[in-house]
């Protein structure tokens, strides 16, 4: 990786009790030649996550890839130690901008996806050299050229506010999770990922993908400095889900949407919160916040359609009952009516 001097890109990821994923993601990013800052926001994991990440940065903890097929993205290991600094939230948001390539921020609380990323973005935006911010799920690994491809995509279109990448499944890298993002139905509150499940060899037209994109996938979402300064940071009321759709609504008509078609990442999908699309693996916690955020988004952007969104959630709750997941049905119902989440 080149010198950090005048790095135009900041990559931000939120860690919550998933240090091994974060370490694997960081190692893959370090194989890129693109100058960038790496910012990890730990949402008070309380499980030693920060210490594990620091041990990796010092060269004391090797990466343990979960896929032999993708092990080449993190091997051989980059030279250690990796220059780093650890900050608390106040230092990150108000203190001097550190020169270190890797910045680890203890946010002090579980701020959710939006809150954790916002802390990192406040840090990044205080560095005048940062032109682009890439919000990347920590349960991903990237191809070496992906960071540079993100920068190139922005540089091709000065009006671009947000863009996504090619997202493949980590455990099935021959299949697409999606291209760039999803369509969105305001009647059902559901997103429909573009090209989901298709083989990676399937041809696609980048312009057509962009035209179909109502919102960029939050697992790999890049935003330009002018865009984030114009529309503001993420709405932290969501905690999880719909933050990226809300952002897309804020940017609509003010900035164009792009697509870094030659940037490829691999996503383990929902590892830390149980949000996999496979029902058996989706947690009640995930179901709750998905239902809750859908209603919050509807009240904010399409209040006339709230009855349809409620009906959609309740139908989903009934489906969970018939599938033997009463706990998830209760979570969906409570989220739909903004009641507190109840753990067993």
mmCIF file of C-alpha atoms in Angstrom, residues 153-310:
data_model
loop_
_atom_site.group_PDB
_atom_site.id
_atom_site.type_symbol
_atom_site.label_atom_id
_atom_site.label_comp_id
_atom_site.label_asym_id
_atom_site.label_seq_id
_atom_site.Cartn_x
_atom_site.Cartn_y
_atom_site.Cartn_z
ATOM 1 C CA UNK A 153 -15.854 5.559 -10.353
ATOM 2 C CA UNK A 154 -16.282 8.822 -8.449
ATOM 3 C CA UNK A 155 -13.632 10.561 -10.541
ATOM 4 C CA UNK A 156 -15.493 9.623 -13.737
ATOM 5 C CA UNK A 157 -18.634 11.459 -12.585
ATOM 6 C CA UNK A 158 -18.267 14.594 -10.483
ATOM 7 C CA UNK A 159 -22.044 14.670 -9.895
ATOM 8 C CA UNK A 160 -22.062 11.211 -8.313
ATOM 9 C CA UNK A 161 -23.140 11.228 -4.689
ATOM 10 C CA UNK A 162 -23.303 7.523 -3.868
ATOM 11 C CA UNK A 163 -22.222 4.321 -5.503
ATOM 12 C CA UNK A 164 -21.992 0.635 -4.766
ATOM 13 C CA UNK A 165 -19.973 -2.323 -5.952
ATOM 14 C CA UNK A 166 -20.326 -5.889 -7.107
ATOM 15 C CA UNK A 167 -21.195 -7.935 -4.016
ATOM 16 C CA UNK A 168 -20.674 -11.691 -4.120
ATOM 17 C CA UNK A 169 -21.458 -14.239 -1.449
ATOM 18 C CA UNK A 170 -18.380 -15.044 0.637
ATOM 19 C CA UNK A 171 -19.309 -18.692 1.067
ATOM 20 C CA UNK A 172 -20.554 -18.982 -2.533
ATOM 21 C CA UNK A 173 -18.244 -16.670 -4.460
ATOM 22 C CA UNK A 174 -19.565 -17.989 -7.775
ATOM 23 C CA UNK A 175 -22.908 -16.257 -7.036
ATOM 24 C CA UNK A 176 -23.893 -12.615 -6.829
ATOM 25 C CA UNK A 177 -25.533 -11.274 -3.720
ATOM 26 C CA UNK A 178 -26.310 -8.177 -5.754
ATOM 27 C CA UNK A 179 -25.027 -5.558 -8.139
ATOM 28 C CA UNK A 180 -24.788 -2.068 -6.625
ATOM 29 C CA UNK A 181 -28.021 -2.074 -4.638
ATOM 30 C CA UNK A 182 -31.740 -2.723 -4.811
ATOM 31 C CA UNK A 183 -35.069 -1.596 -6.097
ATOM 32 C CA UNK A 184 -37.468 -0.467 -3.382
ATOM 33 C CA UNK A 185 -41.242 -0.844 -3.080
ATOM 34 C CA UNK A 186 -42.827 1.847 -0.917
ATOM 35 C CA UNK A 187 -46.013 -0.258 -0.746
ATOM 36 C CA UNK A 188 -44.412 -3.264 0.923
ATOM 37 C CA UNK A 189 -41.286 -1.651 2.371
ATOM 38 C CA UNK A 190 -39.162 -4.328 0.735
ATOM 39 C CA UNK A 191 -35.940 -4.075 -1.208
ATOM 40 C CA UNK A 192 -35.292 -6.265 -4.228
ATOM 41 C CA UNK A 193 -31.539 -6.777 -4.782
ATOM 42 C CA UNK A 194 -30.395 -6.387 -8.368
ATOM 43 C CA UNK A 195 -29.163 -9.626 -9.995
ATOM 44 C CA UNK A 196 -29.459 -11.536 -6.707
ATOM 45 C CA UNK A 197 -28.342 -15.145 -6.951
ATOM 46 C CA UNK A 198 -27.106 -14.922 -10.522
ATOM 47 C CA UNK A 199 -23.832 -16.576 -11.523
ATOM 48 C CA UNK A 200 -20.893 -14.189 -11.567
ATOM 49 C CA UNK A 201 -20.357 -14.930 -15.264
ATOM 50 C CA UNK A 202 -23.740 -13.392 -16.134
ATOM 51 C CA UNK A 203 -23.337 -10.323 -18.327
ATOM 52 C CA UNK A 204 -24.706 -6.993 -17.133
ATOM 53 C CA UNK A 205 -24.860 -3.421 -18.369
ATOM 54 C CA UNK A 206 -23.583 -0.935 -15.778
ATOM 55 C CA UNK A 207 -25.907 1.812 -16.988
ATOM 56 C CA UNK A 208 -28.916 -0.468 -16.674
ATOM 57 C CA UNK A 209 -27.845 -1.459 -13.163
ATOM 58 C CA UNK A 210 -27.643 2.215 -12.177
ATOM 59 C CA UNK A 211 -31.088 2.924 -13.642
ATOM 60 C CA UNK A 212 -32.561 0.122 -11.529
ATOM 61 C CA UNK A 213 -30.843 1.216 -8.300
ATOM 62 C CA UNK A 214 -33.235 2.903 -5.866
ATOM 63 C CA UNK A 215 -30.661 2.634 -3.092
ATOM 64 C CA UNK A 216 -27.089 1.411 -2.766
ATOM 65 C CA UNK A 217 -26.465 -1.652 -0.587
ATOM 66 C CA UNK A 218 -25.382 -0.623 2.909
ATOM 67 C CA UNK A 219 -22.824 -3.442 3.092
ATOM 68 C CA UNK A 220 -20.723 -1.602 0.488
ATOM 69 C CA UNK A 221 -21.805 2.012 0.178
ATOM 70 C CA UNK A 222 -19.473 4.788 -0.948
ATOM 71 C CA UNK A 223 -20.421 8.456 -0.670
ATOM 72 C CA UNK A 224 -18.694 11.622 -1.815
ATOM 73 C CA UNK A 225 -17.771 14.432 0.561
ATOM 74 C CA UNK A 226 -20.063 16.951 -1.220
ATOM 75 C CA UNK A 227 -22.986 14.536 -0.889
ATOM 76 C CA UNK A 228 -22.573 13.773 2.810
ATOM 77 C CA UNK A 229 -21.989 17.456 3.560
ATOM 78 C CA UNK A 230 -25.187 18.351 1.691
ATOM 79 C CA UNK A 231 -27.551 15.680 3.034
ATOM 80 C CA UNK A 232 -26.007 15.121 6.464
ATOM 81 C CA UNK A 233 -25.030 11.984 8.315
ATOM 82 C CA UNK A 234 -27.236 8.919 8.719
ATOM 83 C CA UNK A 235 -30.436 9.131 10.751
ATOM 84 C CA UNK A 236 -29.541 7.320 13.970
ATOM 85 C CA UNK A 237 -33.160 6.651 14.889
ATOM 86 C CA UNK A 238 -33.049 3.594 12.630
ATOM 87 C CA UNK A 239 -30.308 1.851 14.639
ATOM 88 C CA UNK A 240 -30.313 -0.973 12.057
ATOM 89 C CA UNK A 241 -31.751 -1.160 8.527
ATOM 90 C CA UNK A 242 -33.212 1.469 6.175
ATOM 91 C CA UNK A 243 -30.406 3.960 6.877
ATOM 92 C CA UNK A 244 -29.126 3.620 3.318
ATOM 93 C CA UNK A 245 -32.628 3.904 1.839
ATOM 94 C CA UNK A 246 -33.239 7.040 3.868
ATOM 95 C CA UNK A 247 -29.924 8.469 2.662
ATOM 96 C CA UNK A 248 -30.873 7.701 -0.951
ATOM 97 C CA UNK A 249 -34.127 9.623 -0.495
ATOM 98 C CA UNK A 250 -32.200 12.609 0.874
ATOM 99 C CA UNK A 251 -29.832 12.602 -2.108
ATOM 100 C CA UNK A 252 -32.473 12.042 -4.792
ATOM 101 C CA UNK A 253 -32.586 14.876 -7.302
ATOM 102 C CA UNK A 254 -29.424 16.444 -5.893
ATOM 103 C CA UNK A 255 -26.756 13.898 -6.793
ATOM 104 C CA UNK A 256 -26.506 11.057 -9.274
ATOM 105 C CA UNK A 257 -26.059 7.403 -8.356
ATOM 106 C CA UNK A 258 -23.035 5.542 -9.648
ATOM 107 C CA UNK A 259 -21.743 1.982 -9.787
ATOM 108 C CA UNK A 260 -18.148 0.806 -9.394
ATOM 109 C CA UNK A 261 -18.680 -2.176 -11.676
ATOM 110 C CA UNK A 262 -15.058 -3.315 -11.438
ATOM 111 C CA UNK A 263 -14.964 -3.253 -7.621
ATOM 112 C CA UNK A 264 -15.692 -6.702 -6.185
ATOM 113 C CA UNK A 265 -16.288 -7.592 -2.550
ATOM 114 C CA UNK A 266 -17.371 -10.802 -0.829
ATOM 115 C CA UNK A 267 -19.974 -10.625 1.940
ATOM 116 C CA UNK A 268 -20.615 -13.158 4.685
ATOM 117 C CA UNK A 269 -24.022 -11.478 5.136
ATOM 118 C CA UNK A 270 -25.406 -10.661 8.543
ATOM 119 C CA UNK A 271 -22.856 -12.457 10.688
ATOM 120 C CA UNK A 272 -22.902 -10.278 13.803
ATOM 121 C CA UNK A 273 -26.651 -9.653 14.052
ATOM 122 C CA UNK A 274 -28.166 -12.721 12.421
ATOM 123 C CA UNK A 275 -29.659 -10.915 9.441
ATOM 124 C CA UNK A 276 -29.118 -13.603 6.825
ATOM 125 C CA UNK A 277 -31.822 -13.972 4.208
ATOM 126 C CA UNK A 278 -32.092 -17.612 5.234
ATOM 127 C CA UNK A 279 -34.986 -17.625 7.693
ATOM 128 C CA UNK A 280 -33.462 -20.288 9.904
ATOM 129 C CA UNK A 281 -30.443 -18.055 10.544
ATOM 130 C CA UNK A 282 -32.230 -14.716 10.943
ATOM 131 C CA UNK A 283 -32.424 -13.642 14.583
ATOM 132 C CA UNK A 284 -35.408 -12.170 16.418
ATOM 133 C CA UNK A 285 -33.218 -9.110 17.033
ATOM 134 C CA UNK A 286 -32.813 -8.691 13.285
ATOM 135 C CA UNK A 287 -36.529 -9.225 12.625
ATOM 136 C CA UNK A 288 -37.442 -6.620 15.242
ATOM 137 C CA UNK A 289 -35.284 -3.843 13.827
ATOM 138 C CA UNK A 290 -36.230 -4.631 10.245
ATOM 139 C CA UNK A 291 -39.925 -4.219 11.102
ATOM 140 C CA UNK A 292 -39.327 -1.157 13.272
ATOM 141 C CA UNK A 293 -37.152 0.628 10.721
ATOM 142 C CA UNK A 294 -39.636 -0.088 7.943
ATOM 143 C CA UNK A 295 -42.323 1.736 9.900
ATOM 144 C CA UNK A 296 -40.023 4.629 10.809
ATOM 145 C CA UNK A 297 -39.070 5.072 7.166
ATOM 146 C CA UNK A 298 -42.720 4.927 6.112
ATOM 147 C CA UNK A 299 -43.765 7.574 8.627
ATOM 148 C CA UNK A 300 -40.950 9.809 7.420
ATOM 149 C CA UNK A 301 -41.282 9.409 3.651
ATOM 150 C CA UNK A 302 -44.661 7.885 2.721
ATOM 151 C CA UNK A 303 -47.130 8.224 5.623
ATOM 152 C CA UNK A 304 -50.112 7.557 3.362
ATOM 153 C CA UNK A 305 -48.833 4.020 2.812
ATOM 154 C CA UNK A 306 -48.432 3.138 6.499
ATOM 155 C CA UNK A 307 -51.474 0.802 6.536
ATOM 156 C CA UNK A 308 -49.892 -1.253 3.750
ATOM 157 C CA UNK A 309 -46.573 -1.416 5.602
ATOM 158 C CA UNK A 310 -48.311 -2.555 8.795
#
